[in-house]
Short mmCIF file of C-alpha atoms and ligand atoms in Angstrom, two decimals:
data_model
loop_
_atom_site.label_atom_id
_atom_site.label_comp_id
_atom_site.label_asym_id
_atom_site.label_seq_id
_atom_site.Cartn_x
_atom_site.Cartn_y
_atom_site.Cartn_z
CA MET O 63 39.77 15.74 11.52
CA LYS O 64 39.86 15.92 7.91
CA ILE O 65 39.08 11.93 6.82
CA VAL O 66 38.58 10.59 3.29
CA VAL O 67 36.15 7.26 2.94
CA VAL O 68 36.76 5.87 -0.66
CA GLY O 69 33.79 3.34 -0.66
CA GLY O 70 30.50 4.15 -0.98
CA GLY O 71 28.57 0.79 0.19
CA ILE O 72 27.62 -0.37 4.04
CA ILE O 73 30.76 -0.13 5.77
CA GLY O 74 31.73 3.31 3.39
CA CYS O 75 28.59 5.09 4.44
CA ALA O 76 28.14 3.87 7.78
CA THR O 77 31.84 5.38 9.61
CA ALA O 78 31.38 7.93 7.18
CA TYR O 79 28.53 8.57 9.92
CA GLU O 80 29.62 7.45 13.04
CA LEU O 81 32.97 9.80 12.22
CA ALA O 82 30.73 12.99 11.29
CA ARG O 83 28.93 12.37 14.43
CA ALA O 84 32.58 12.44 16.70
CA GLY O 85 32.93 15.31 14.96
CA CYS O 86 34.77 14.69 11.92
CA ALA O 87 35.23 16.34 8.67
CA VAL O 88 34.62 13.40 6.11
CA THR O 89 34.50 13.65 2.51
CA LEU O 90 32.76 10.59 1.00
CA ILE O 91 33.64 9.26 -3.17
CA GLU O 92 31.61 6.82 -4.77
CA ARG O 93 32.90 5.45 -8.27
CA ALA O 94 29.08 5.34 -8.92
CA THR O 95 26.29 5.53 -6.00
CA PRO O 96 26.26 4.71 -2.77
CA GLY O 97 25.02 1.21 -2.33
CA ALA O 98 26.24 0.09 -6.17
CA GLU O 99 28.13 -2.43 -5.74
CA ALA O 100 27.87 -5.89 -3.00
CA SER O 101 26.12 -3.58 -0.61
CA GLY O 102 22.82 -3.53 -2.46
CA ALA O 103 23.13 -6.73 -4.20
CA ALA O 104 22.38 -8.63 -0.67
CA ALA O 105 19.69 -10.32 0.78
CA GLY O 106 20.40 -8.54 3.80
CA MET O 107 20.00 -11.10 6.28
CA LEU O 108 21.49 -10.98 10.74
CA ALA O 109 22.39 -14.01 11.25
CA PRO O 110 25.09 -13.54 14.16
CA LEU O 111 25.46 -17.10 15.28
CA GLY O 112 28.21 -19.91 13.63
CA ASP O 113 28.19 -23.43 13.74
CA SER O 114 31.27 -23.77 15.69
CA ALA O 115 32.37 -22.61 19.08
CA PRO O 116 32.35 -18.81 19.75
CA SER O 117 35.12 -16.80 18.30
CA PRO O 118 35.79 -13.41 17.67
CA PHE O 119 34.31 -13.13 14.49
CA GLU O 120 31.34 -14.42 15.93
CA GLU O 121 31.95 -11.22 19.56
CA LEU O 122 32.13 -8.92 16.80
CA ALA O 123 28.96 -10.26 14.62
CA ILE O 124 27.00 -10.84 17.67
CA ALA O 125 27.31 -6.99 18.88
CA SER O 126 26.27 -5.45 15.47
CA TRP O 127 23.54 -7.54 15.38
CA ARG O 128 22.85 -6.29 18.71
CA LEU O 129 22.77 -2.19 18.18
CA TYR O 130 20.49 -2.68 15.42
CA PRO O 131 17.17 -1.82 16.70
CA LYS O 132 19.22 0.30 18.02
CA VAL O 133 20.45 2.04 14.34
CA ALA O 134 16.99 0.70 12.49
CA ALA O 135 15.31 3.24 14.72
CA GLU O 136 17.79 5.87 14.72
CA LEU O 137 18.25 5.86 10.79
CA ARG O 138 14.43 6.53 11.07
CA GLU O 139 14.50 9.06 12.82
CA GLN O 140 17.00 10.67 10.58
CA THR O 141 16.24 10.00 7.29
CA GLY O 142 11.96 8.90 7.91
CA ILE O 143 13.14 6.11 5.70
CA ASP O 144 12.03 2.79 7.30
CA VAL O 145 15.34 -0.04 7.19
CA GLU O 146 12.18 -2.56 7.58
CA HIS O 147 14.23 -4.48 10.27
CA VAL O 148 12.15 -7.28 10.24
CA THR O 149 12.01 -10.14 13.08
CA ARG O 150 10.13 -13.08 13.20
CA GLY O 151 13.16 -15.18 13.00
CA THR O 152 14.54 -18.02 10.15
CA VAL O 153 13.72 -21.03 9.94
CA TYR O 154 16.74 -23.60 8.93
CA PRO O 155 14.64 -27.22 7.52
CA LEU O 156 16.36 -30.36 8.87
CA PHE O 157 15.28 -34.08 6.62
CA THR O 158 16.75 -36.58 9.14
CA ILE O 159 15.90 -36.74 12.97
CA GLU O 160 19.76 -36.61 14.14
CA ASP O 161 19.91 -32.91 12.40
CA VAL O 162 16.56 -32.58 14.73
CA ARG O 163 18.65 -33.39 17.74
CA LEU O 164 21.50 -31.43 16.51
CA ALA O 165 19.66 -28.56 16.29
CA GLU O 166 18.42 -29.82 20.14
CA THR O 167 21.50 -29.45 21.19
CA ARG O 168 22.30 -26.08 20.14
CA ALA O 169 18.98 -25.19 21.19
CA ALA O 170 20.81 -24.97 25.01
CA ARG O 171 23.38 -23.19 24.51
CA HIS O 172 24.48 -20.13 26.43
CA LEU O 173 22.87 -18.19 23.84
CA GLY O 174 19.59 -19.64 23.18
CA LYS O 175 17.70 -18.20 25.38
CA GLU O 176 18.37 -13.99 24.11
CA PHE O 177 18.55 -15.25 20.00
CA GLY O 178 14.85 -17.86 20.95
CA ILE O 179 17.15 -21.04 20.21
CA GLU O 180 13.78 -23.94 19.27
CA ALA O 181 14.21 -27.52 17.59
CA TRP O 182 11.11 -28.22 16.35
CA ASP O 183 9.44 -31.56 15.57
CA THR O 184 7.51 -32.29 12.28
CA ALA O 185 4.17 -31.02 13.44
CA GLU O 186 5.56 -28.05 14.81
CA VAL O 187 6.87 -27.29 11.65
CA ARG O 188 3.74 -27.59 9.80
CA ASP O 189 2.21 -25.74 12.09
CA HIS O 190 4.07 -22.96 11.52
CA GLU O 191 5.39 -22.89 7.33
CA PRO O 192 2.77 -24.96 6.43
CA ALA O 193 4.29 -24.83 3.75
CA LEU O 194 7.34 -26.73 3.91
CA ALA O 195 7.90 -28.81 1.06
CA PRO O 196 6.97 -32.61 2.83
CA ASN O 197 10.14 -34.48 3.83
CA VAL O 198 11.36 -31.18 6.22
CA ARG O 199 11.09 -33.98 9.69
CA GLY O 200 12.21 -30.98 11.59
CA ALA O 201 13.65 -27.54 11.55
CA MET O 202 16.09 -25.60 14.18
CA PHE O 203 14.10 -22.08 14.30
CA VAL O 204 16.46 -19.23 15.34
CA ARG O 205 14.11 -15.93 16.98
CA GLY O 206 16.97 -13.63 16.20
CA ASP O 207 17.46 -13.64 13.11
CA HIS O 208 16.35 -11.46 11.50
CA TRP O 209 16.68 -9.37 8.08
CA VAL O 210 16.60 -5.64 6.01
CA ASN O 211 15.70 -3.91 2.97
CA ASN O 212 19.94 -3.75 2.68
CA GLN O 213 19.50 -1.53 -0.65
CA ARG O 214 16.92 0.93 2.19
CA LEU O 215 19.88 0.75 5.13
CA VAL O 216 22.29 1.53 2.88
CA ILE O 217 20.70 5.38 0.49
CA ALA O 218 19.20 6.11 4.76
CA TYR O 219 23.35 5.48 6.09
CA ALA O 220 24.07 8.11 2.74
CA GLN O 221 21.25 10.05 3.09
CA ALA O 222 22.11 10.76 8.00
CA ALA O 223 25.80 11.34 6.63
CA VAL O 224 25.06 13.95 5.62
CA ALA O 225 22.64 15.08 6.73
CA ALA O 226 25.55 14.72 10.26
CA GLY O 227 27.78 16.74 7.54
CA VAL O 228 29.63 14.49 5.28
CA THR O 229 30.86 15.60 2.18
CA LEU O 230 29.01 13.25 -0.33
CA ARG O 231 31.23 13.22 -3.50
CA ALA O 232 29.01 9.96 -5.78
CA GLY O 233 30.55 9.81 -9.46
CA LEU O 234 34.04 10.39 -8.53
CA SER O 235 36.62 6.93 -9.15
CA VAL O 236 39.91 7.83 -7.52
CA SER O 237 42.52 6.04 -8.90
CA ARG O 238 45.68 6.78 -5.77
CA VAL O 239 46.12 6.87 -2.25
CA VAL O 240 49.11 9.52 -1.99
CA VAL O 241 51.16 8.74 0.05
CA GLU O 242 54.85 11.02 0.80
CA SER O 243 57.01 10.34 3.32
CA GLY O 244 55.39 7.74 5.15
CA ARG O 245 51.98 8.96 5.23
CA ALA O 246 49.35 9.16 4.15
CA ARG O 247 47.93 12.48 2.21
CA GLY O 248 44.40 12.07 0.67
CA VAL O 249 43.97 10.77 -2.51
CA VAL O 250 43.21 11.03 -6.65
CA ALA O 251 40.90 11.39 -7.80
CA ASP O 252 39.78 11.40 -11.61
CA GLY O 253 42.52 13.68 -11.97
CA GLU O 254 41.86 15.71 -8.95
CA ARG O 255 43.68 15.26 -5.95
CA VAL O 256 40.91 15.04 -1.92
CA ASP O 257 43.37 15.84 1.00
CA GLY O 258 42.96 14.80 3.87
CA ASP O 259 44.59 13.38 7.61
CA VAL O 260 43.11 10.36 7.10
CA VAL O 261 41.85 8.14 4.14
CA LEU O 262 40.00 4.71 5.14
CA LEU O 263 39.83 2.79 2.39
CA ALA O 264 36.02 0.75 2.51
CA THR O 265 36.28 0.13 -1.74
CA GLY O 266 35.04 -3.80 -0.61
CA ALA O 267 36.37 -6.87 -3.82
CA TRP O 268 38.40 -3.75 -5.27
CA THR O 269 40.34 -3.10 -2.45
CA GLY O 270 43.53 -4.84 -3.28
CA GLN O 271 43.59 -2.56 -6.79
CA LEU O 272 43.85 1.16 -4.54
CA VAL O 273 46.70 -0.99 -1.48
CA ALA O 274 48.63 -1.73 -5.77
CA SER O 275 48.16 2.28 -5.86
CA PHE O 276 51.10 2.89 -3.13
CA GLY O 277 53.37 -0.50 -4.05
CA GLY O 278 51.30 -2.47 -1.29
CA ARG O 279 50.00 -6.30 -1.26
CA LEU O 280 46.08 -7.38 0.11
CA PRO O 281 45.12 -10.27 -1.54
CA ILE O 282 41.44 -9.43 -1.76
CA GLU O 283 39.10 -11.47 -3.99
CA PRO O 284 35.44 -10.60 -5.66
CA LYS O 285 33.76 -13.88 -5.04
CA ARG O 286 30.69 -13.61 -7.11
CA GLY O 287 26.59 -13.78 -5.56
CA GLN O 288 23.85 -14.38 -7.63
CA MET O 289 20.22 -13.74 -6.57
CA LEU O 290 16.55 -13.73 -8.06
CA SER O 291 13.47 -12.59 -6.71
CA LEU O 292 9.63 -14.02 -7.55
CA ALA O 293 6.83 -11.33 -6.53
CA HIS O 294 5.29 -13.10 -2.80
CA VAL O 295 1.88 -11.81 -2.59
CA PRO O 296 0.11 -13.04 -1.23
CA PRO O 297 2.62 -14.28 0.95
CA VAL O 298 3.74 -17.97 1.45
CA LEU O 299 6.55 -17.38 3.50
CA ARG O 300 6.05 -16.18 6.99
CA HIS O 301 9.61 -16.91 8.14
CA CYS O 302 13.35 -16.57 6.32
CA VAL O 303 13.97 -20.42 5.79
CA HIS O 304 17.81 -21.29 5.12
CA ALA O 305 18.05 -24.32 4.15
CA GLU O 306 22.06 -26.00 2.55
CA GLU O 307 21.18 -24.86 -0.88
CA VAL O 308 19.43 -22.23 -1.46
CA TYR O 309 17.58 -19.25 1.30
CA LEU O 310 14.43 -17.11 1.14
CA VAL O 311 13.72 -13.84 2.50
CA PRO O 312 10.01 -12.37 2.83
CA ARG O 313 10.42 -9.54 2.71
CA PRO O 314 7.91 -6.77 3.46
CA SER O 315 7.32 -4.81 0.12
CA GLY O 316 6.52 -8.48 -1.69
CA GLU O 317 9.12 -10.23 -2.91
CA LEU O 318 10.49 -12.89 -2.18
CA LEU O 319 15.14 -12.97 -2.28
CA VAL O 320 16.34 -16.31 -3.79
CA GLY O 321 19.65 -16.80 -3.08
CA ALA O 322 23.19 -17.28 -3.52
CA THR O 323 25.83 -19.06 -5.49
CA VAL O 324 29.10 -18.26 -3.49
CA GLU O 325 31.39 -18.14 -7.08
CA ARG O 326 35.57 -17.59 -7.48
CA VAL O 327 35.09 -15.65 -10.90
CA GLY O 328 36.13 -13.28 -10.93
CA PHE O 329 35.56 -9.59 -11.01
CA GLN O 330 32.78 -11.45 -14.84
CA GLY O 331 29.53 -9.41 -14.46
CA ALA O 332 27.09 -11.62 -15.33
CA VAL O 333 23.72 -13.23 -14.35
CA THR O 334 24.54 -17.04 -15.64
CA ALA O 335 21.41 -19.90 -17.08
CA ARG O 336 22.73 -22.28 -15.04
CA ALA O 337 22.62 -20.54 -11.48
CA ILE O 338 19.44 -19.41 -12.14
CA ALA O 339 17.51 -22.32 -13.03
CA GLY O 340 20.47 -24.48 -10.25
CA LEU O 341 18.31 -21.62 -7.33
CA LEU O 342 15.15 -21.79 -9.08
CA ALA O 343 15.54 -25.93 -8.15
CA ALA O 344 16.30 -26.15 -4.75
CA ALA O 345 14.15 -23.20 -3.61
CA ILE O 346 10.94 -25.83 -6.17
CA GLU O 347 12.24 -28.93 -4.00
CA LEU O 348 12.09 -26.72 -1.02
CA VAL O 349 8.37 -24.96 -0.96
CA PRO O 350 6.16 -25.92 -3.78
CA ALA O 351 4.36 -23.85 -4.45
CA LEU O 352 6.80 -21.47 -4.90
CA GLY O 353 6.82 -22.61 -9.23
CA ASP O 354 3.61 -20.58 -9.44
CA LEU O 355 5.46 -17.48 -8.79
CA ALA O 356 6.68 -15.01 -11.16
CA ILE O 357 9.83 -14.17 -11.25
CA SER O 358 10.70 -10.01 -10.42
CA ARG O 359 14.24 -9.87 -10.64
CA THR O 360 17.20 -11.88 -11.03
CA TRP O 361 20.98 -9.46 -10.03
CA TYR O 362 24.44 -10.80 -9.20
CA GLY O 363 26.56 -9.14 -6.39
CA PHE O 364 30.72 -9.33 -5.49
CA ARG O 365 31.40 -9.99 -2.40
CA PRO O 366 34.43 -9.10 -0.79
CA TRP O 367 36.62 -11.64 0.11
CA ALA O 368 39.94 -12.64 2.32
CA PRO O 369 41.89 -15.57 2.16
CA ASP O 370 41.02 -17.03 5.80
CA SER O 371 37.36 -15.53 5.14
CA LEU O 372 37.45 -12.84 8.22
CA PRO O 373 36.40 -8.69 7.82
CA VAL O 374 39.89 -6.41 7.24
CA LEU O 375 39.35 -3.83 9.65
CA GLY O 376 42.82 -1.35 10.77
CA PRO O 377 45.67 0.70 10.11
CA TRP O 378 47.67 -0.50 6.91
CA PRO O 379 51.58 -0.19 8.17
CA GLY O 380 54.34 1.56 7.51
CA VAL O 381 51.52 3.91 6.67
CA ASP O 382 50.76 6.58 9.04
CA GLY O 383 47.36 7.69 8.32
CA LEU O 384 46.19 4.82 6.54
CA TRP O 385 43.49 2.38 7.73
CA VAL O 386 41.19 -0.49 5.87
CA ALA O 387 37.77 -1.80 6.62
CA THR O 388 36.45 -5.02 3.96
CA ALA O 389 36.86 -8.05 2.85
CA HIS O 390 33.47 -8.53 5.04
CA PHE O 391 32.32 -11.11 2.88
CA ARG O 392 28.56 -13.27 3.10
CA ASN O 393 28.75 -10.09 6.95
CA GLY O 394 28.12 -7.23 5.84
CA ILE O 395 25.22 -6.00 5.91
CA LEU O 396 25.20 -7.69 9.65
CA LEU O 397 28.59 -6.06 10.36
CA ALA O 398 27.99 -2.85 9.14
CA PRO O 399 26.60 -0.72 12.48
CA ILE O 400 30.00 -2.48 14.66
CA THR O 401 32.60 -1.71 11.71
CA ALA O 402 31.33 1.65 11.89
CA GLN O 403 31.76 2.49 15.80
CA LEU O 404 35.00 0.27 16.06
CA MET O 405 36.58 2.05 12.51
CA THR O 406 35.61 5.09 14.21
CA THR O 407 36.70 4.27 18.48
CA TRP O 408 39.96 3.37 16.75
CA ILE O 409 40.84 6.18 14.18
CA MET O 410 39.88 9.51 16.37
CA THR O 411 41.69 7.44 20.22
CA GLY O 412 44.43 4.71 18.82
CA LYS O 413 42.03 1.84 20.07
CA PRO O 414 39.70 -0.44 19.00
CA GLY O 415 37.77 -1.52 22.29
CA MET O 416 37.51 -4.85 20.85
CA ASP O 417 39.25 -8.43 20.36
CA VAL O 418 40.92 -7.01 16.61
CA ARG O 419 43.76 -9.47 16.07
CA ASP O 420 42.62 -11.54 13.80
CA PHE O 421 41.04 -8.69 11.40
CA ARG O 422 44.19 -6.59 11.24
CA PRO O 423 45.63 -6.01 7.73
CA ASP O 424 49.41 -6.88 9.24
CA ARG O 425 47.89 -10.92 8.87
CA PHE O 426 48.38 -10.12 5.49
CA VAL O 427 51.43 -8.10 4.78
CA ASN O 428 53.62 -10.05 6.95
CA ALA O 429 52.72 -13.82 5.18
CA ARG O 430 54.31 -13.33 1.93
C1 LIG N 264 24.31 -12.24 -3.31
C2 LIG N 264 24.40 -11.17 -2.11
C3 LIG N 264 23.64 -11.59 -0.70
C4 LIG N 264 25.09 -10.79 -0.06
N1 LIG N 264 23.86 -11.50 1.47
C5 LIG N 264 23.76 -10.58 2.39
C6 LIG N 264 22.94 -10.72 3.70
O1 LIG N 264 22.10 -12.21 3.19
N2 LIG N 264 23.94 -10.11 4.93
C7 LIG N 264 25.17 -9.84 5.46
O2 LIG N 264 25.83 -9.32 6.21
N3 LIG N 264 26.25 -10.11 4.37
C8 LIG N 264 25.33 -10.22 2.95
N4 LIG N 264 26.64 -10.41 1.40
C9 LIG N 264 27.52 -9.52 0.84
C10 LIG N 264 27.39 -7.87 1.94
O3 LIG N 264 26.81 -7.38 0.89
C11 LIG N 264 28.57 -7.84 2.21
O4 LIG N 264 29.96 -7.77 2.56
C12 LIG N 264 28.57 -5.67 2.11
O5 LIG N 264 28.02 -4.95 1.36
C13 LIG N 264 30.14 -5.21 1.91
O6 LIG N 264 29.73 -3.90 1.84
P1 LIG N 264 30.97 -3.16 1.05
O7 LIG N 264 30.84 -2.11 1.23
O8 LIG N 264 32.19 -3.96 1.91
O9 LIG N 264 31.63 -3.23 -0.07
P2 LIG N 264 29.91 -2.26 -1.49
O10 LIG N 264 29.42 -2.53 -0.91
O11 LIG N 264 30.88 -4.04 -2.76
O12 LIG N 264 30.82 -0.81 -1.18
C14 LIG N 264 32.30 -1.04 -1.71
C15 LIG N 264 32.08 0.19 -2.90
O13 LIG N 264 33.28 1.12 -2.71
C16 LIG N 264 33.21 1.44 -4.43
N5 LIG N 264 34.73 1.57 -4.69
C17 LIG N 264 35.32 0.76 -5.53
N6 LIG N 264 36.49 1.81 -5.90
C18 LIG N 264 36.07 2.44 -6.12
C19 LIG N 264 37.81 4.16 -6.01
N7 LIG N 264 38.57 3.31 -6.29
N8 LIG N 264 36.84 5.07 -5.65
C20 LIG N 264 35.97 5.27 -5.85
N9 LIG N 264 34.40 4.55 -5.56
C21 LIG N 264 34.94 3.59 -5.06
C22 LIG N 264 32.42 0.57 -4.87
O14 LIG N 264 31.87 2.00 -6.45
C23 LIG N 264 30.93 0.32 -3.95
O15 LIG N 264 29.43 0.87 -3.83
C24 LIG N 264 26.14 -10.16 0.61
C25 LIG N 264 26.48 -10.36 -0.92
C26 LIG N 264 25.91 -10.71 -1.64
C27 LIG N 264 26.22 -10.74 -3.42
#
């Protein structure tokens, strides 16, 4: 099967890799370089447990989380790239006794064991993460919340894809999907036609524009996220720390990531003074010692978002051979391995092998 994958973010690269391993002839088209957009801008946290009741989304997230140790080892073996899969766990600081009680209830959840969920009292917080501010009364600790270096991950997936036989066409921008007699036949990229039996759109926040090229409508929007990093040598924090206003991700490379805003400002590509000031104020309030660290980088990215905040995965209704995998919003790094596996199985067998009812593109196509 000849497949054109459009978009070289984490979703396009991971899916191209899986499709090639399953025997497809894959061309991956990316207008810039792999990881140039949201996938290079992310913090790389792999935190699949939601606050609410179990849902198909949480199932998808947990399934992907379970794949990560194997994915990291496999990519390292095939490309030599260490994706910095860190398994030290995340601390969720709590400021009231009631919150600590709630955390104890959550620790008793059925997944508590697999994810190593613990409720820490004040003394345990001081013991495990002494740099946290004195007003932190307790914490929920989730040992199973891991993180990776997403810049390395997307490059590793792209290299592994090429090694598996994928033709990577970087620097080529797709202007439209070719649809003839109700079937996708390929795409037009910088005036060149690239043919395929199947076209998969993995174009992140820009997917709505390509869907519009054949008269379709998909309400995908960008949600801008701004972040910064601090020089974290010697390290102040051991764990990832995730509070309401800010999260802090210590990378083995010696950076501490401070994130992130979630803004609905269209495609305004800018790092703003207000956002960076807000993130820094929240970070220093939570961990006062961070005030003395040097700022190393600031950046932004556009998360692909659908109005119900769920991914959009599956066949495009009414156009045979056209598929979409996007709108992973705040969890695209976490969800990449399962998305790649699911889309490959679905495209090749016609069956997704998972409960995908909440994710199908036709939920928007039929709702006007
Ligand atoms: C600040 C921030 C922090 C985040 N933190 C996390 C996190 O901790 N954990 C997590 O799981 N997720 C996180 N995310 C979310 C995650 O980054 C995204 O969900 C994910 O990267 C989306 O991947 P993608 O491949 O769909 O999109 P993208 O990475 O945006 O890739 C789409 C690609 O398509 C290309 N493209 C678009 N149009 C065309 C065209 N016409 N022709 C050719 N190529 C085209 C683009 O150049 C781009 O490279 C974060 C995001 C941001 C911005």
